[in-house]
Coordinates of C-alpha atoms in Angstrom, one line a residue:
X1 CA 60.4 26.7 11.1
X2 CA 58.6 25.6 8.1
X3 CA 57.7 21.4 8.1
X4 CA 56.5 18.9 5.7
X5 CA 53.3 17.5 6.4
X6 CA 55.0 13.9 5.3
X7 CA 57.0 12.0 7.6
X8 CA 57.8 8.9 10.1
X9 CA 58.2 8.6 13.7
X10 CA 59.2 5.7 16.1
X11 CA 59.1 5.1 19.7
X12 CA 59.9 2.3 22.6
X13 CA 59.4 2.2 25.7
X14 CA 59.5 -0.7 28.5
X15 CA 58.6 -0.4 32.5
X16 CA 59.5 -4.2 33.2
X17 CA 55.7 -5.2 32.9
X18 CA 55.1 -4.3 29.2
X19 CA 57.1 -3.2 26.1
X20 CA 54.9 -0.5 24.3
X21 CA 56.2 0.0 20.7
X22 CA 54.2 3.3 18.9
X23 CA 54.6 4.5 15.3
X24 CA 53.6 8.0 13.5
X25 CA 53.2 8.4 9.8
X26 CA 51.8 11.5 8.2
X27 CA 50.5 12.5 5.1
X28 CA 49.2 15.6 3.8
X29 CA 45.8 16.7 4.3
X30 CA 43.8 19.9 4.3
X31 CA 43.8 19.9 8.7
X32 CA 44.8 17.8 11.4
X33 CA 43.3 14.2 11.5
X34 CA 44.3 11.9 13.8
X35 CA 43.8 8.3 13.3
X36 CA 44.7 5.9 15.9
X37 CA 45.4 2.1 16.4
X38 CA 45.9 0.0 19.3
X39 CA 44.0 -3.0 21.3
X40 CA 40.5 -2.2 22.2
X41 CA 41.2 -2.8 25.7
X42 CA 43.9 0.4 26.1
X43 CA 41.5 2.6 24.5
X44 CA 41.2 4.6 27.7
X45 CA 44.2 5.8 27.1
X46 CA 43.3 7.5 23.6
X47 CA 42.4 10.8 24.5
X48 CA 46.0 11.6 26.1
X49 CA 47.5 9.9 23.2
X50 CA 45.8 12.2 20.7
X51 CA 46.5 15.4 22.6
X52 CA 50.0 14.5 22.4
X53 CA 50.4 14.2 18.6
X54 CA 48.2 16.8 18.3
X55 CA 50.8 18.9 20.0
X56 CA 53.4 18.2 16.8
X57 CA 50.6 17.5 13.9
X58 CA 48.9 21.3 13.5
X59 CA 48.0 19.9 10.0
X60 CA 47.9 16.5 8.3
X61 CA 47.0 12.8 8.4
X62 CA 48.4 11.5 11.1
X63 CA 48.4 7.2 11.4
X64 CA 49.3 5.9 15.0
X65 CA 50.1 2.8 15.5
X66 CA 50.3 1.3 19.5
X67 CA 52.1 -2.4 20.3
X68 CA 51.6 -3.1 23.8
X69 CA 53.5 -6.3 24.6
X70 CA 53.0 -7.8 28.4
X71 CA 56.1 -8.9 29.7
X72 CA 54.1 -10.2 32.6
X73 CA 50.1 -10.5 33.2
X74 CA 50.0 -8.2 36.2
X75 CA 47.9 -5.8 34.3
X76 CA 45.4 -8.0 33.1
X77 CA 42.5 -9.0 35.0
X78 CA 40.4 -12.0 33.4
X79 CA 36.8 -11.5 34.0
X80 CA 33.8 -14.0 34.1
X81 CA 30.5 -13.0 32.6
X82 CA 28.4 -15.5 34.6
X83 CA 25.0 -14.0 33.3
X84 CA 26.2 -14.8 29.9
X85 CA 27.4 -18.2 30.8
X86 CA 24.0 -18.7 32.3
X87 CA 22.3 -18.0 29.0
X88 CA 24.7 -19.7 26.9
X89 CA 24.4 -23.3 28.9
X90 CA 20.5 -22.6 29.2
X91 CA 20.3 -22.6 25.7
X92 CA 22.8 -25.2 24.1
X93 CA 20.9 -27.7 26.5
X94 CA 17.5 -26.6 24.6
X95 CA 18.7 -27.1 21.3
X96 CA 20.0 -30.6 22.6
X97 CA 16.5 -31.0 23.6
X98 CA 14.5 -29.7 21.3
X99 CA 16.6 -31.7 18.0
X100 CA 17.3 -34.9 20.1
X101 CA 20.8 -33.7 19.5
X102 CA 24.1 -35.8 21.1
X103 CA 27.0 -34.5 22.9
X104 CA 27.8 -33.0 26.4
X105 CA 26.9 -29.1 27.5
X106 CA 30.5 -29.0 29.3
X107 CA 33.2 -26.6 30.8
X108 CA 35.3 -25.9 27.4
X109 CA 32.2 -25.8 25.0
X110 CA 31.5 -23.1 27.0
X111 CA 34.8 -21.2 28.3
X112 CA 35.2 -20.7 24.2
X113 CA 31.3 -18.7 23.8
X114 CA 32.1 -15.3 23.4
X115 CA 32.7 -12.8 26.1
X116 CA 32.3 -15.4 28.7
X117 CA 35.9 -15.0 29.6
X118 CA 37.1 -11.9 29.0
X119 CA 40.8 -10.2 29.5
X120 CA 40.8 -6.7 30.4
X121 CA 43.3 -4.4 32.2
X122 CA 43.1 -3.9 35.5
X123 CA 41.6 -0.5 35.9
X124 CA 43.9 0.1 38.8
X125 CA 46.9 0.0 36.4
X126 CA 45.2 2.4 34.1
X127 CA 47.0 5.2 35.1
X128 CA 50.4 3.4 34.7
X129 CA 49.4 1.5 31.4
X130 CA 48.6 5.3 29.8
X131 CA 51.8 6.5 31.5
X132 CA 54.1 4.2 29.5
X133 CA 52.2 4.3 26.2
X134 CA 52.9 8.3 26.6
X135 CA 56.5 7.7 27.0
X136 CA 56.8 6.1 23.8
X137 CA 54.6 8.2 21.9
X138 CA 56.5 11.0 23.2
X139 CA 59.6 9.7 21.5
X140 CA 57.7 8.8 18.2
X141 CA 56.3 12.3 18.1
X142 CA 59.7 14.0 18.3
X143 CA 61.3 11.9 15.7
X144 CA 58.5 12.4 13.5
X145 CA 59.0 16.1 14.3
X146 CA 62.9 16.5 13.7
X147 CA 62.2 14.6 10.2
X148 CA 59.8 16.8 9.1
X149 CA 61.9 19.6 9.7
X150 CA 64.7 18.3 7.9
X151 CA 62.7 18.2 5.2
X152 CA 60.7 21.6 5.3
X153 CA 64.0 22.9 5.1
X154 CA 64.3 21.2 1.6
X155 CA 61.1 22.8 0.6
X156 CA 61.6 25.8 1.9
X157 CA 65.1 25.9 -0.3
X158 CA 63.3 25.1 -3.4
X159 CA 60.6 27.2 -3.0
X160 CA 62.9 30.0 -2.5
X161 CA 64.6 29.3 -6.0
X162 CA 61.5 29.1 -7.3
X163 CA 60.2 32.4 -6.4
X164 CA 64.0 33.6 -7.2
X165 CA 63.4 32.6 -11.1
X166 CA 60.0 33.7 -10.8
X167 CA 61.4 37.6 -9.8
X168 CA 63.8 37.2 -12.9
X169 CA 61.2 37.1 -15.2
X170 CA 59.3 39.3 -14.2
X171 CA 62.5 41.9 -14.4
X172 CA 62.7 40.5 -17.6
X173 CA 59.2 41.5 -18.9
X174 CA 59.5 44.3 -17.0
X175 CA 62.5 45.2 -19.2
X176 CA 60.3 44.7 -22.7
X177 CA 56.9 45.6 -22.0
X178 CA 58.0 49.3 -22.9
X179 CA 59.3 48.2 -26.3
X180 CA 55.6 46.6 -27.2
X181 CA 54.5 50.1 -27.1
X182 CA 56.8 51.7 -29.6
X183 CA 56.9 48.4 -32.0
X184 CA 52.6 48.2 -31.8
X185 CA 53.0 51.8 -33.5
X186 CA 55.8 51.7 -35.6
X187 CA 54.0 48.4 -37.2
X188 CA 50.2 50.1 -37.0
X189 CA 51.6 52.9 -39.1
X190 CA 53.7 51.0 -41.8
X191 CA 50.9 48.9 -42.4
X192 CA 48.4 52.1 -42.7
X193 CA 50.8 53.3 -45.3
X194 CA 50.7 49.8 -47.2
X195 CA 47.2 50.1 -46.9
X196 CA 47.0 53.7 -48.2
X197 CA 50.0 53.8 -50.8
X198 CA 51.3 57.1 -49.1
X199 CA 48.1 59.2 -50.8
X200 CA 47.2 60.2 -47.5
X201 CA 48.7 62.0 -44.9
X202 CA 48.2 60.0 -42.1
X203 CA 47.6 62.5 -38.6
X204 CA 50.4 62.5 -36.1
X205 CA 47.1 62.5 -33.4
X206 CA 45.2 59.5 -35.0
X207 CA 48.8 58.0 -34.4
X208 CA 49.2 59.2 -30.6
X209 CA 45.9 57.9 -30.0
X210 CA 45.9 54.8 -31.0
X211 CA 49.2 54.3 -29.6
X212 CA 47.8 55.3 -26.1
X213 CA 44.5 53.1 -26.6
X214 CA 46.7 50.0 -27.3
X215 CA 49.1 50.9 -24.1
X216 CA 46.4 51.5 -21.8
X217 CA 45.2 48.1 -23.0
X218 CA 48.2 46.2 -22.5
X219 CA 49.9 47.9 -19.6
X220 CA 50.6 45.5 -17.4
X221 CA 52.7 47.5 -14.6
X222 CA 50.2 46.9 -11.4
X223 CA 50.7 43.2 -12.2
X224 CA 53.9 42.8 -12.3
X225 CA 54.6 45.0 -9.0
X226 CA 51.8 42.7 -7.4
X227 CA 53.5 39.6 -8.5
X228 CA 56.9 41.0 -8.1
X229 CA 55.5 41.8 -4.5
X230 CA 54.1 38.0 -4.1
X231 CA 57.1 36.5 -4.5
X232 CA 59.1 38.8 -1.7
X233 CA 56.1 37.9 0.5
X234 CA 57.0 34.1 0.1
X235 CA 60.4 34.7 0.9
X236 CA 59.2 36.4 4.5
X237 CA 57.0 33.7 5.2
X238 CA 59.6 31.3 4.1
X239 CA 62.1 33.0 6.6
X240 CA 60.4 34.7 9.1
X241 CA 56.7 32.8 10.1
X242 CA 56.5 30.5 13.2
X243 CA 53.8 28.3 13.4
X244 CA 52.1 26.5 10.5
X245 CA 52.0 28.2 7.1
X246 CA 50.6 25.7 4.8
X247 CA 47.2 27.4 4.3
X248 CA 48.9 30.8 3.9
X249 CA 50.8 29.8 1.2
X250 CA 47.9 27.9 -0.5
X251 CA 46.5 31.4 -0.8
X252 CA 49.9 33.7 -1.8
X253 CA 49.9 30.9 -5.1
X254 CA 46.6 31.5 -5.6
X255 CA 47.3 35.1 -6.0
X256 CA 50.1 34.9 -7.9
X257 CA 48.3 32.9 -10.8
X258 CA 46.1 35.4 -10.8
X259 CA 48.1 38.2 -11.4
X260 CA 49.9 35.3 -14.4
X261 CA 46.9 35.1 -15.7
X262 CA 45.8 39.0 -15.8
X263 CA 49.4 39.0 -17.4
X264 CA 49.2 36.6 -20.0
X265 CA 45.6 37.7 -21.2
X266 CA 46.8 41.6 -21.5
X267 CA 49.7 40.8 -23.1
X268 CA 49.8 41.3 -26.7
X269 CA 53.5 39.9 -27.4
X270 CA 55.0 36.9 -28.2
X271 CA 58.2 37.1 -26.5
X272 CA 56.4 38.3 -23.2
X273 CA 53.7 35.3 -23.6
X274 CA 56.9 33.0 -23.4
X275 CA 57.8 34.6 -20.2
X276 CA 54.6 34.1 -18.7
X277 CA 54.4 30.5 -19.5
X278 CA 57.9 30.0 -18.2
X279 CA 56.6 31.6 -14.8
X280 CA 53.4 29.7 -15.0
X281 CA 55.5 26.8 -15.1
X282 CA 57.4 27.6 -11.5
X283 CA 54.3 28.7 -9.7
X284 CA 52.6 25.6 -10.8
X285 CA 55.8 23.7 -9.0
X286 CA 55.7 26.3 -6.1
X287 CA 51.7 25.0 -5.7
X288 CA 52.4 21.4 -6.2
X289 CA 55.2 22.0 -2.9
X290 CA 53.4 23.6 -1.2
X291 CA 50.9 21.0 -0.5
X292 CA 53.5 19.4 1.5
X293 CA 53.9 22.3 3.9
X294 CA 52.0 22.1 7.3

């Protein structure tokens, strides 16, 4: 099933000691990058939250966003850092000293030094902490997934009507590349016989030969079977690959503006020239889509 590397997911989940809220938003991007962020202190559970988008993002930019909100406290263990205490108190008492400085080294000067006091989970609880931020990751990741279904289905329809107009014009220059032949000679020999005033008879051969020259110039046949052969290949991919396609069709487009371009520069005809620019046009949209494909 073809997806869009663009889309939003949102989970909840709630085990009576915390409410965990987690939300996915992707972008495109050339491969799968995970960015996530939560509270430094549930960071052990990052890993199995990674592995788990991972499992839905094969390609993108990937945002993840974890609320962890504690119903109760019985996760959290608050930790004294005497050593630092120590260090703190020793020095505030010899800047008092040393500057003749007033004021009291006390209890809630120092409770409010950094990482003194500290709140941390209990690593007893990690287990169940990582458990419940799953389960709402989980959910997040199959929303996400189901919207970017819905619309990789979109894409998918209008990149098969693009390749659908694409395959009409080239049945239509198909159709008049023959006729560029025949009206390159009938014009080459009326102008020769402007040129010349009819006092010359001009050789059938000299005709025949430049006639061949100019269509073994311009013939542009193996093109438009390739092309013509590009877009049936985006329509199997379209219909019939599982798995991410993105970078498959970054390369079919590629292709096919090369075999445009081969076109355009062979062609020696106005009317086909428009053609080409009219396909140029859809593949351009076909390769401005595809960026949204995973």
């Amino acid at each position: 099933m073809i997806k869009s590397m663009t889309g939003f997911g949102r989970g909840e989940y709630s085990d009576g000691k915390r409410r965990i809220v987690a939300e996915i938003k992707t972008v495109n991007h050339r491969y799968a990058d995970i960015n996530i962020k939560m509270p430094r202190r549930y960071l052990f559970a990052e890993e199995r939250i990674k592995g788990i988008v991972k499992e839905t993002v094969k390609r993108g930019k990937a945002e993840v966003s974890i609320i962890v909100e504690n119903i109760t406290e019985s996760d959290v263990c608050v930790n004294l850092n005497i050593p630092v205490a120590e260090q703190y108190i020793e020095n505030l008492r010899t800047l008092k000293e040393t500057y003749s400085l007033s004021g009291e080294v006390d209890l809630k000067l120092v409770s409010m030094m950094p990482d003194v006091l500290k709140a941390v989970p209990d690593p007893g609880d990690e287990e169940e902490i990582t458990a419940a931020i799953c389960r709402a990751v989980e959910e997040a990741s199959h929303k996400l997934d189901e919207m970017r279904k819905i619309e990789g289905e979109k894409l998918a329809e209008d990149l098969s009507m693009r390749g659908n107009i694409v395959r009409d014009i080239v049945s239509e220059i198909d159709k008049r590349a023959p006729k560029v032949v025949v009206e390159y000679v009938e014009k080459f020999e009326t102008r020769i016989r402007e040129l010349i005033e009819d006092k010359v008879d001009i050789p059938e051969e000299r005709i025949l030969t430049e006639a061949a020259i100019f269509a073994d110039k311009s013939n542009i046949t193996e093109e438009l079977v390739r092309l013509d052969s590009h877009m049936k290949q985006l329509e199997m991919i379209l219909r019939g690959e599982k798995g991410p396609i993105g970078k498959k069709l970054d390369f079919l487009v590629q292709e096919m503006n090369r075999e445009t371009n081969t076109i355009g520069s062979k062609s020696n005809d106005l009317e086909i020239t428009g053609y080409m620019l009219d396909a140029k046009s859809e593949i351009e949209k076909i390769r401005e889509q595809v960026q949204n494909i995973e």
